[in-house]
Amino acid sequence: MSSNCYQYDVIVIGAGHAGTEAAAASARVGARTALLTTNLDTVGQMSCNPAIGGVAKGQIVREVDALGGLMGQAIDATGIQFRMLNCRKGPAMHSPRAQADKRAYQHYVKCQVEQQDNLDLCQETVEDLITETIGDETRVLGVTVRGDASYLAPTVVLTTGTFLKAIMHTGDEKTAGGRAGEGTTTGISGALQRLGFEVERFKTGTPPRLNARTIDYSKVETQPGDDQPQPFSFLTDKLSAEQLPCHITYTNEAVHDLIRKNLHRAPMYSGQINSRGPRYCPSIEDKVVRFADKTGHQLFLEPEGWKTQEIYVNGISTSLPRDVQDQMFRMIDGLENAKIMRYGYAVEYDFCPPTQLWPHLESKRVGGLFFAGQINGTTGYEEAAGQGLIAGLNAARQTAGKEPWVPTRDQAYIGVLVDDLVTAGTDEPYRMFTSRAEYRLLLRQDNADRRLTQQADELGLINAERRQRYHAKIEQIELGIQLLKKSKIEKVAADIYLRRPEVDWPQMCSQIPELANIEANAAQQCLYDIKYEGYIGRQRVEVERQHRLAGKRIPTSFDYDSIGPLRNEAREKLSKIRPLNLDQAKRISGITPADLALVLAHMESKRKT
Ligand code: FAD
């Protein structure tokens, strides 16, 4: 071992969206944490879209914030356009999204990490994992870094994103690297294979960036931000910065013809890339093939910041050769003379199928080694941040000899995310959708603090300001509900009156003046609690049923081979996933109620003997 050796409680590798949240959470709960990353100038970098949130993703950001994480405050401080999506639908579907000033966002995250007590941010390239095997148990001990040094810790969190054995493609041009202008990581991939992990490949892509000065804005539609922008963080009272508009234009038949003629030069179609990409974020060449009857696709022109002319063209991710990318834009309204500043490309990278992890994101194979973010087969900054927070927290808890904590599926989208990953795995880059959550009405963006902040306080994740604000809000909600329950309007109890579809909060305030003193966010909670009481109650009954099954815990060493009548398929799957309780077992694909009954009967008979 090298003479340059540093000792920590938790080491986090990679300072992307997963790594920064992991390291900050670990340090917040008191673990001495090192965050090692190849380049300090790319901490918190947005590899692709300069935006945070969106449908289901916005809910995750609110949850990360409710747990004391960085992402919500970072986007509030650096956002250039805020919109609440799906406002015409019910509150379960409302999803915040914001464009970020990409550079400012990254600086903000870096500053937060730098200022965090217990946390050392260091520019280091990790080359290998140090492990020790005693008997049949392997544990991580630390990492070695480029330049003859090592960092030791009982827990290590891997968040290397798209960088493992990464190859970028534009046409037939191939370059080693996980993001334009950056290199790749091979040592860690090798270490994972040596340790016996399954490693597979995914791909993702990014669109070209244009120079705003060369766009004809008279030919495109304008998309302004919301008149009253809503912040992401429960600590932000008001967003006062001026907002920048985005713009919309469309592809057309001529562009689609050009793409069809050049499909043989697209790495996805020429056979140059075989790995699978995100189905719901397809490249333009994919869209033209899969939706052949569509005559145009929407393109959003999104500014990358206040102080740059760079425009991200959302909707036209591509790895077609440069000459085709140049020609495409010449055929699009408003972009005829647009100058490409960065060409689009696809990137292929290694990931570790996440069924190799326990729900608290520690690997089953190597004790103390945690995984979070894109390395687990997910895509998206928000998914990465949510996992990072859970992995960092649990690495720190393990070091302190504490039990892991993971939110349940009825408590958070983050709970849905980790449960889906470790129970079912993923055969394409996993992104969150509201449809993945069975308790959508409970998991709203507006109530993330009510779902998680008390718990976060008990875990030691939040500061005094957040605690104080949370309790003040809860008091206001209780006051509002009390007022509604004890008042009458037109001889009807006010809470019953409020359930009428046409009745809104301002009307209630005109009838019961004390209600006007309830702060807006608390008033919204009173309104939803009362209006949706019936639906919420029904979901809670379901949740109770789920909790009863979750209470039937299965020991991690449970021997499925000892259940004679169990089907082979069930035996194999249960032995691989090793579910922690009957509820998780139920969600493994192909596991039937009969299999569960056998496992339960076997557990009961073992308990009796
Ligand atoms: P990253 O943000 O990639 O961070 C990984 C960090 O690890 C980096 O800081 C890197 O420097 C560091 N690192 C790597 N190896 C080492 C090492 N050996 N030692 C030390 N540090 C190391 N997401 C979407 O939702 N939609 C998209 O359309 C989309 N398109 C994308 C296109 C491209 C080209 C890329 C690269 C990514 C795209 N993404 C997209 C994915 C999105 O960027 C990721 O989901 C997100 O950044 C993952 O966060 P992460 O923290 O897991 O990894």
XYZ file of C-alpha atoms and ligand atoms in Angstrom:
662
model
C 0.000 0.000 0.000
C 1.154 3.555 -0.745
C 2.704 5.762 1.938
C 0.213 8.507 0.985
C -2.758 7.116 2.787
C -5.843 8.967 4.078
C -8.421 7.566 6.488
C -12.178 8.343 6.402
C -15.502 6.832 7.505
C -17.060 7.057 4.036
C -15.484 7.524 0.597
C -17.693 8.663 -2.277
C -16.325 8.226 -5.810
C -17.582 10.747 -8.381
C -19.053 14.205 -7.737
C -22.017 14.122 -10.115
C -25.624 14.341 -8.936
C -25.512 11.066 -7.019
C -22.065 11.630 -5.540
C -22.625 15.164 -4.250
C -25.882 14.165 -2.524
C -24.278 10.988 -1.159
C -21.289 12.823 0.279
C -23.352 15.701 1.681
C -25.842 13.306 3.347
C -23.058 11.196 4.810
C -21.302 14.278 6.192
C -24.546 15.796 7.508
C -25.168 12.759 9.684
C -21.658 13.074 11.095
C -19.453 10.664 9.106
C -15.984 11.878 8.097
C -16.439 11.784 4.345
C -14.134 12.098 1.324
C -15.637 12.985 -2.056
C -13.133 11.997 -4.759
C -13.711 13.140 -8.300
C -11.607 13.347 -11.450
C -12.095 17.073 -12.020
C -13.148 19.707 -9.492
C -14.427 21.901 -12.322
C -17.181 19.407 -13.182
C -18.671 18.905 -9.697
C -22.480 18.761 -10.070
C -22.187 19.094 -13.858
C -25.306 18.625 -15.981
C -24.091 16.230 -18.674
C -27.084 16.771 -20.892
C -30.233 18.840 -20.420
C -29.740 22.089 -18.420
C -32.943 21.424 -16.486
C -34.099 19.936 -13.216
C -37.436 18.272 -12.467
C -40.274 17.321 -14.799
C -43.054 14.789 -14.436
C -42.281 12.470 -11.467
C -38.695 13.786 -11.428
C -39.846 17.070 -9.865
C -41.438 15.048 -7.062
C -38.069 13.355 -6.432
C -36.336 16.734 -6.165
C -38.903 17.844 -3.582
C -38.217 14.633 -1.640
C -34.449 15.132 -1.815
C -35.042 18.624 -0.451
C -37.389 17.394 2.296
C -34.559 15.072 3.354
C -32.163 18.018 3.587
C -30.472 17.402 0.174
C -28.847 19.933 -2.149
C -30.753 19.772 -5.430
C -33.846 21.842 -4.547
C -31.945 24.829 -3.201
C -29.416 24.603 -6.037
C -32.059 24.930 -8.741
C -33.961 27.657 -6.846
C -30.758 29.695 -6.669
C -29.768 29.195 -10.305
C -32.985 28.574 -12.261
C -33.715 30.741 -15.293
C -37.248 29.514 -16.014
C -39.719 27.735 -13.717
C -42.900 25.917 -14.735
C -45.335 23.689 -12.842
C -46.244 20.936 -15.332
C -49.656 19.227 -15.521
C -51.397 22.037 -13.642
C -54.721 21.233 -15.321
C -54.628 17.725 -13.850
C -55.104 16.728 -10.195
C -52.457 17.588 -7.576
C -50.874 14.115 -7.759
C -49.714 14.983 -11.279
C -48.397 18.514 -10.620
C -44.667 18.398 -11.302
C -42.185 21.267 -10.998
C -39.557 21.755 -13.702
C -36.957 24.467 -14.197
C -34.285 25.435 -16.679
C -30.974 26.027 -14.963
C -28.089 28.316 -15.634
C -25.850 25.297 -16.119
C -22.591 26.887 -14.923
C -24.205 28.672 -11.988
C -25.904 25.424 -10.924
C -22.629 23.560 -10.955
C -20.827 26.325 -8.988
C -23.623 26.407 -6.445
C -23.417 22.642 -5.835
C -19.618 22.791 -5.625
C -19.795 25.634 -3.052
C -22.323 23.725 -0.939
C -20.105 20.655 -0.927
C -17.022 22.757 -0.104
C -18.772 24.412 2.824
C -20.115 21.187 4.324
C -18.563 20.229 7.669
C -17.055 16.699 7.842
C -16.630 16.645 4.059
C -13.366 16.844 2.070
C -13.728 17.352 -1.671
C -10.581 16.174 -3.482
C -9.549 15.997 -7.124
C -8.544 12.346 -7.517
C -9.039 9.657 -10.139
C -9.892 6.377 -8.479
C -8.159 3.466 -10.173
C -9.005 0.443 -8.062
C -10.996 -0.826 -5.105
C -9.154 -2.309 -2.112
C -10.995 -5.298 -0.676
C -10.369 -8.087 1.795
C -11.871 -11.594 1.759
C -12.140 -13.604 4.943
C -13.877 -16.958 4.568
C -16.681 -16.357 2.103
C -17.175 -12.703 3.055
C -15.584 -9.912 1.034
C -15.514 -6.321 2.329
C -14.283 -3.083 0.844
C -11.399 -1.366 2.649
C -10.820 1.669 0.453
C -9.578 2.780 -2.952
C -6.332 3.531 -4.725
C -6.040 6.700 -6.776
C -3.821 7.814 -9.647
C -0.454 9.080 -8.384
C 0.482 6.580 -5.681
C -2.051 7.311 -2.945
C -4.871 5.474 -1.272
C -7.943 6.365 0.759
C -9.190 3.930 3.371
C -12.705 3.661 4.783
C -15.060 0.872 5.889
C -17.656 2.048 3.351
C -17.296 3.267 -0.236
C -20.060 4.702 -2.441
C -19.597 4.295 -6.209
C -21.282 7.001 -8.300
C -19.247 7.075 -11.497
C -22.190 7.781 -13.844
C -21.616 7.245 -17.552
C -17.849 7.015 -17.205
C -17.145 3.273 -16.859
C -15.450 2.058 -20.063
C -17.312 4.826 -21.871
C -17.239 5.304 -25.646
C -18.770 8.326 -27.410
C -20.131 8.021 -30.941
C -20.859 10.644 -33.617
C -21.384 8.864 -36.937
C -18.538 6.389 -37.330
C -16.254 8.572 -35.167
C -15.565 6.875 -31.807
C -13.819 8.481 -28.819
C -13.143 7.087 -25.352
C -14.950 9.233 -22.760
C -18.071 9.514 -20.607
C -18.901 13.112 -21.554
C -17.640 15.387 -24.333
C -14.152 16.619 -23.499
C -13.644 14.138 -20.654
C -12.020 10.741 -20.280
C -13.218 7.338 -19.204
C -12.754 5.077 -16.165
C -11.488 1.572 -16.788
C -9.910 0.537 -13.470
C -13.179 0.437 -11.556
C -14.879 -1.633 -14.276
C -12.007 -4.102 -14.054
C -12.246 -4.208 -10.260
C -15.986 -4.888 -10.415
C -15.484 -7.744 -12.854
C -12.642 -9.169 -10.761
C -14.932 -9.112 -7.721
C -17.541 -11.110 -9.637
C -20.135 -8.391 -10.317
C -22.311 -8.703 -13.408
C -21.522 -5.701 -15.603
C -23.656 -4.764 -18.640
C -23.831 -1.888 -21.149
C -26.345 0.863 -21.806
C -26.232 3.891 -24.047
C -27.603 7.403 -23.894
C -27.364 10.426 -26.150
C -27.374 14.195 -26.237
C -28.483 16.784 -28.829
C -26.410 19.476 -30.539
C -26.090 22.933 -28.919
C -26.666 26.021 -31.096
C -25.527 29.637 -30.904
C -28.569 31.797 -29.983
C -27.222 34.686 -32.091
C -27.739 32.552 -35.215
C -31.384 31.572 -34.493
C -34.231 33.463 -36.176
C -36.583 33.928 -33.226
C -39.283 35.526 -35.427
C -40.007 32.056 -36.839
C -40.365 30.117 -33.581
C -42.973 30.039 -30.790
C -42.195 31.542 -27.402
C -42.666 29.517 -24.226
C -42.551 31.745 -21.133
C -42.125 30.574 -17.548
C -44.969 30.656 -15.001
C -46.258 34.061 -13.877
C -45.917 32.954 -10.281
C -42.977 30.565 -10.254
C -43.000 27.965 -7.471
C -39.739 27.105 -5.732
C -38.450 23.542 -5.388
C -37.067 23.884 -1.883
C -39.224 24.010 1.227
C -36.684 26.577 2.467
C -37.207 29.032 -0.416
C -40.000 31.549 0.181
C -40.049 33.275 -3.164
C -38.271 33.167 -6.523
C -37.550 36.714 -7.506
C -35.045 36.412 -10.383
C -36.294 37.433 -13.813
C -37.157 34.466 -16.074
C -35.866 33.722 -19.566
C -38.231 32.359 -22.232
C -37.676 29.094 -24.088
C -38.807 28.653 -27.702
C -40.425 25.915 -29.745
C -39.956 24.817 -33.346
C -40.579 21.542 -35.219
C -38.877 18.981 -37.416
C -40.603 18.275 -40.737
C -40.853 15.680 -43.515
C -37.725 16.977 -45.240
C -35.683 16.460 -42.048
C -37.189 12.994 -41.595
C -36.312 12.066 -45.206
C -32.741 13.209 -44.658
C -32.509 11.070 -41.513
C -34.005 8.014 -43.252
C -31.482 8.355 -46.097
C -28.618 8.472 -43.576
C -29.789 5.803 -41.142
C -26.987 3.479 -42.276
C -24.552 6.098 -40.905
C -26.249 6.259 -37.475
C -24.321 4.126 -34.956
C -27.588 2.757 -33.517
C -28.611 1.438 -36.930
C -25.242 0.611 -38.490
C -24.549 -1.983 -35.773
C -21.795 0.169 -34.210
C -23.861 0.440 -30.962
C -25.645 -2.640 -29.675
C -26.498 -1.543 -26.151
C -29.947 -0.315 -25.198
C -30.858 3.366 -24.678
C -33.650 5.155 -22.805
C -36.929 4.240 -24.558
C -38.686 7.395 -23.351
C -35.890 9.719 -24.364
C -35.280 8.465 -27.924
C -32.858 9.941 -30.423
C -34.337 11.742 -33.438
C -33.299 8.808 -35.643
C -35.259 6.492 -33.309
C -38.305 8.770 -33.390
C -38.309 8.891 -37.186
C -38.213 5.083 -37.364
C -40.584 4.301 -34.490
C -43.176 6.999 -35.207
C -42.960 6.869 -39.005
C -46.426 8.409 -39.495
C -45.580 11.604 -37.554
C -44.849 14.531 -39.839
C -43.113 16.667 -37.214
C -41.556 16.481 -33.767
C -41.490 19.349 -31.289
C -38.089 20.858 -30.494
C -37.557 23.062 -27.423
C -34.835 25.689 -27.648
C -33.565 25.970 -24.087
C -30.956 28.554 -23.003
C -28.023 27.044 -21.097
C -27.604 30.143 -18.933
C -27.679 33.923 -18.491
C -24.144 34.543 -19.642
C -23.893 32.221 -22.620
C -25.379 32.093 -26.092
C -25.488 28.294 -26.024
C -28.926 26.796 -26.712
C -29.765 23.189 -25.885
C -32.083 21.737 -28.546
C -34.322 19.444 -26.520
C -35.928 16.722 -28.673
C -33.212 16.118 -31.241
C -30.699 13.926 -29.451
C -28.592 12.311 -32.159
C -25.405 10.477 -32.975
C -25.685 10.987 -36.744
C -22.480 12.231 -38.421
C -21.648 15.942 -38.254
C -22.575 16.701 -41.886
C -26.090 15.265 -41.344
C -26.505 17.268 -38.127
C -25.517 20.449 -40.041
C -27.981 19.691 -42.858
C -30.877 18.858 -40.489
C -30.930 22.319 -38.969
C -30.868 24.065 -42.350
C -34.330 22.533 -42.963
C -35.924 23.579 -39.651
C -37.924 26.810 -39.233
C -35.901 29.429 -37.417
C -32.748 27.312 -37.428
C -31.836 27.632 -41.135
C -28.683 29.599 -40.323
C -28.081 28.215 -36.862
C -24.475 27.446 -36.025
C -23.790 24.270 -34.079
C -21.487 24.943 -31.109
C -21.340 21.311 -29.925
C -22.392 18.317 -31.982
C -24.725 15.667 -30.620
C -23.321 12.266 -29.663
C -24.240 8.975 -28.033
C -22.305 7.399 -25.203
C -22.066 3.702 -24.280
C -21.002 2.796 -20.769
C -20.873 -0.054 -18.238
C -23.462 -0.321 -15.479
C -24.040 -2.902 -12.759
C -27.518 -4.495 -12.798
C -29.038 -3.231 -9.533
C -30.547 -6.562 -8.443
C -27.038 -7.095 -7.036
C -27.884 -4.582 -4.300
C -29.816 -4.637 -1.039
C -32.586 -2.032 -0.788
C -30.256 0.293 1.143
C -27.994 0.217 -1.972
C -25.124 -1.783 -0.485
C -23.911 -4.573 -2.755
C -24.727 -8.130 -1.725
C -21.360 -9.332 -2.994
C -18.959 -6.884 -1.292
C -19.832 -5.616 2.173
C -19.517 -1.851 2.625
C -19.594 -1.130 -1.130
C -22.592 1.016 -2.095
C -23.774 1.993 -5.598
C -25.871 4.997 -6.669
C -26.888 6.825 -9.843
C -26.318 5.968 -13.485
C -24.017 3.062 -12.514
C -27.214 1.320 -11.298
C -28.790 1.505 -14.759
C -30.846 4.644 -14.160
C -30.925 7.825 -16.217
C -31.512 11.370 -15.019
C -30.071 13.792 -12.489
C -33.017 13.472 -10.114
C -32.978 9.660 -10.010
C -29.232 9.872 -9.353
C -29.658 12.442 -6.567
C -32.346 10.396 -4.801
C -30.239 7.243 -4.834
C -27.117 9.165 -3.836
C -28.771 10.525 -0.735
C -29.933 7.051 0.327
C -26.566 5.395 -0.380
C -24.540 8.118 1.388
C -26.834 8.097 4.396
C -26.691 4.318 4.711
C -22.922 4.125 4.226
C -22.566 6.582 7.114
C -25.095 4.687 9.225
C -23.275 1.418 8.651
C -19.995 2.992 9.735
C -21.719 4.167 12.907
C -23.150 0.679 13.533
C -26.742 1.758 12.811
C -29.515 -0.020 10.890
C -30.088 1.160 7.303
C -33.023 3.393 6.427
C -34.899 3.288 3.114
C -38.182 5.063 2.384
C -41.089 2.748 1.562
C -43.099 2.810 -1.679
C -45.942 4.649 0.020
C -43.572 7.196 1.546
C -41.584 8.475 -1.438
C -40.881 8.173 -5.151
C -37.329 7.506 -3.973
C -38.741 4.425 -2.217
C -40.413 3.312 -5.454
C -37.160 3.913 -7.341
C -34.870 1.848 -5.107
C -37.440 -0.900 -4.658
C -37.990 -1.185 -8.440
C -34.244 -1.293 -9.046
C -33.268 -3.891 -6.471
C -36.374 -6.057 -6.869
C -36.981 -6.050 -10.615
C -33.743 -4.656 -12.092
C -33.964 -2.890 -15.420
C -33.328 -3.860 -19.017
C -33.203 -0.254 -20.280
C -32.041 2.994 -18.643
C -34.577 3.450 -15.830
C -36.336 6.789 -15.445
C -39.113 7.639 -13.045
C -42.735 8.039 -14.168
C -45.779 8.739 -12.030
C -47.235 5.464 -13.347
C -44.525 3.509 -11.519
C -45.981 4.593 -8.153
C -49.114 2.799 -6.944
C -49.782 5.460 -4.267
C -49.565 8.582 -6.437
C -52.122 10.485 -4.433
C -49.984 10.111 -1.331
C -46.710 10.937 -3.114
C -47.502 14.481 -4.225
C -44.861 17.137 -4.798
C -46.644 19.482 -2.395
C -46.488 17.162 0.626
C -42.932 15.781 0.381
C -42.006 17.559 3.629
C -44.967 16.018 5.467
C -43.907 12.593 4.232
C -40.204 12.836 4.983
C -38.928 15.764 7.039
C -39.791 14.384 10.486
C -38.033 11.156 9.572
C -35.076 13.110 8.167
C -34.808 14.931 11.494
C -34.673 11.640 13.377
C -31.919 10.457 11.010
C -29.921 13.641 11.657
C -30.184 14.844 8.054
C -31.677 18.314 8.511
C -30.648 21.594 10.111
C -32.426 23.765 12.674
C -33.949 26.121 10.097
C -35.660 23.288 8.249
C -36.892 21.750 11.507
C -38.338 25.042 12.700
C -40.057 25.790 9.364
C -41.488 22.297 9.177
C -43.024 22.457 12.657
C -44.425 25.944 12.009
C -46.127 24.649 8.867
C -47.557 21.581 10.611
C -49.003 23.839 13.327
C -50.639 26.007 10.671
C -52.143 22.958 8.938
C -53.551 21.680 12.226
C -54.983 25.100 12.992
C -56.634 25.292 9.565
C -58.184 21.813 9.881
C -59.464 22.644 13.392
C -61.073 25.842 12.113
C -62.725 23.943 9.286
C -64.013 21.210 11.579
C -65.528 23.542 14.141
C -67.059 26.164 11.769
C -70.301 26.016 9.810
C -71.275 27.517 6.469
C -74.949 27.540 5.475
C -75.580 25.184 8.433
C -73.142 22.653 6.970
C -69.847 21.747 8.692
C -67.163 23.797 6.895
C -64.960 20.792 6.116
C -67.930 19.054 4.444
C -68.813 22.265 2.598
C -65.240 22.520 1.272
C -65.611 19.118 -0.405
C -68.017 20.607 -2.952
C -66.120 20.688 -6.268
C -66.931 24.356 -6.970
C -65.729 25.600 -3.570
C -62.173 26.937 -3.333
C -59.977 28.348 -0.564
C -60.641 32.095 -1.200
C -64.373 31.365 -0.821
C -63.730 29.609 2.471
C -61.671 32.583 3.679
C -64.511 34.964 2.850
C -66.827 32.862 5.057
C -64.332 32.112 7.864
C -61.993 35.143 8.088
C -59.482 33.453 10.473
C -58.594 31.073 7.609
C -57.005 33.988 5.768
C -54.232 33.959 8.407
C -53.123 30.463 7.357
C -49.959 30.676 5.273
C -50.463 29.683 1.592
C -48.528 26.378 1.625
C -50.313 25.211 4.778
C -53.673 26.288 3.347
C -53.011 24.181 0.255
C -52.427 21.142 2.495
C -55.703 21.768 4.382
C -57.521 22.027 1.065
C -56.094 18.787 -0.348
C -56.501 16.880 2.943
C -60.202 17.696 2.995
C -61.021 17.547 -0.716
C -59.270 14.229 -1.324
C -59.949 12.627 2.066
C -61.948 9.751 0.523
C -59.333 8.806 -2.087
C -56.458 9.219 0.352
C -58.267 7.048 2.902
C -58.680 4.264 0.343
C -54.973 4.377 -0.550
C -54.097 4.207 3.148
C -56.120 0.982 3.522
C -54.057 -0.491 0.670
C -50.862 0.726 2.328
C -51.856 -1.010 5.574
C -52.288 -4.265 3.670
C -48.840 -3.825 2.125
C -47.297 -3.097 5.533
C -48.770 -6.315 6.962
C -46.941 -8.296 4.250
C -43.798 -6.193 4.730
C -43.936 -7.152 8.407
C -43.345 -10.814 7.430
C -39.572 -10.536 7.284
C -37.460 -13.142 5.474
C -33.931 -13.725 6.858
C -31.244 -12.831 4.279
C -29.768 -16.320 4.731
C -33.117 -18.028 4.012
C -32.505 -21.289 2.127
C -35.044 -21.515 -0.707
C -33.593 -24.902 -1.751
C -35.030 -26.354 1.430
C -38.612 -25.769 0.207
C -39.148 -28.968 -1.764
C -42.323 -28.077 -3.688
C -41.100 -24.593 -4.737
C -40.949 -24.183 -8.543
C -37.422 -23.928 -9.981
C -38.051 -20.485 -11.481
C -39.240 -19.168 -8.105
C -36.329 -20.796 -6.302
C -33.783 -19.195 -8.673
C -35.331 -15.733 -8.568
C -35.840 -15.653 -4.815
C -32.295 -16.913 -4.197
C -30.914 -14.204 -6.479
C -32.902 -11.218 -5.178
C -33.077 -12.425 -1.547
C -36.108 -10.247 -0.701
C -36.187 -8.874 2.824
C -39.910 -9.501 3.356
C -42.973 -11.054 1.696
C -44.066 -7.725 0.252
C -40.809 -7.342 -1.688
C -40.953 -11.028 -2.714
C -44.427 -10.447 -4.153
C -43.063 -7.822 -6.551
C -40.394 -10.046 -8.125
C -41.580 -10.754 -11.657
C -42.812 -14.338 -12.075
C -43.364 -14.965 -8.344
C -46.922 -16.225 -7.840
C -49.204 -16.125 -4.766
C -48.686 -19.909 -4.511
C -44.900 -19.416 -4.261
C -45.428 -16.838 -1.518
C -47.746 -19.171 0.370
C -45.045 -21.885 0.293
C -42.372 -19.477 1.570
C -44.677 -18.244 4.325
C -45.658 -21.780 5.371
C -41.993 -22.782 5.454
C -41.043 -19.767 7.552
C -43.875 -20.436 10.000
C -42.981 -24.116 10.378
C -39.299 -23.195 10.929
C -40.313 -20.646 13.549
C -42.422 -23.265 15.407
C -39.619 -25.835 15.411
P -22.517 11.664 -13.410
O -23.292 12.897 -13.351
O -22.090 11.150 -14.733
O -21.246 11.864 -12.471
C -20.235 10.907 -12.385
C -19.019 11.545 -11.746
O -18.054 10.559 -11.472
C -18.347 12.574 -12.617
O -18.101 13.727 -11.841
C -17.036 11.910 -13.006
O -15.989 12.831 -13.203
C -16.781 11.056 -11.777
N -15.895 9.908 -11.993
C -16.010 8.951 -12.944
N -15.025 8.055 -12.815
C -14.273 8.442 -11.757
C -13.110 7.928 -11.126
N -12.520 6.830 -11.572
N -12.584 8.589 -10.069
C -13.180 9.710 -9.597
N -14.284 10.243 -10.162
C -14.832 9.619 -11.222
N -30.215 11.856 -18.484
C -31.499 12.063 -18.767
O -32.341 12.025 -17.872
N -31.915 12.316 -20.025
C -31.021 12.383 -21.033
O -31.414 12.609 -22.165
C -29.652 12.178 -20.757
N -28.740 12.226 -21.741
C -27.432 12.091 -21.447
C -26.495 12.227 -22.459
C -25.161 12.113 -22.201
C -24.193 12.267 -23.317
C -24.728 11.855 -20.901
C -23.265 11.724 -20.602
C -25.649 11.701 -19.891
C -27.009 11.825 -20.159
N -27.987 11.704 -19.180
C -29.290 11.916 -19.450
C -27.679 11.153 -17.913
C -27.396 12.090 -16.804
O -26.311 12.878 -17.125
C -27.092 11.173 -15.672
O -28.244 10.413 -15.381
C -26.677 11.819 -14.405
O -25.692 12.770 -14.613
C -26.182 10.700 -13.527
O -25.628 11.193 -12.373
P -24.467 10.397 -11.683
O -24.136 11.173 -10.477
O -24.828 8.981 -11.564
O -23.260 10.450 -12.716
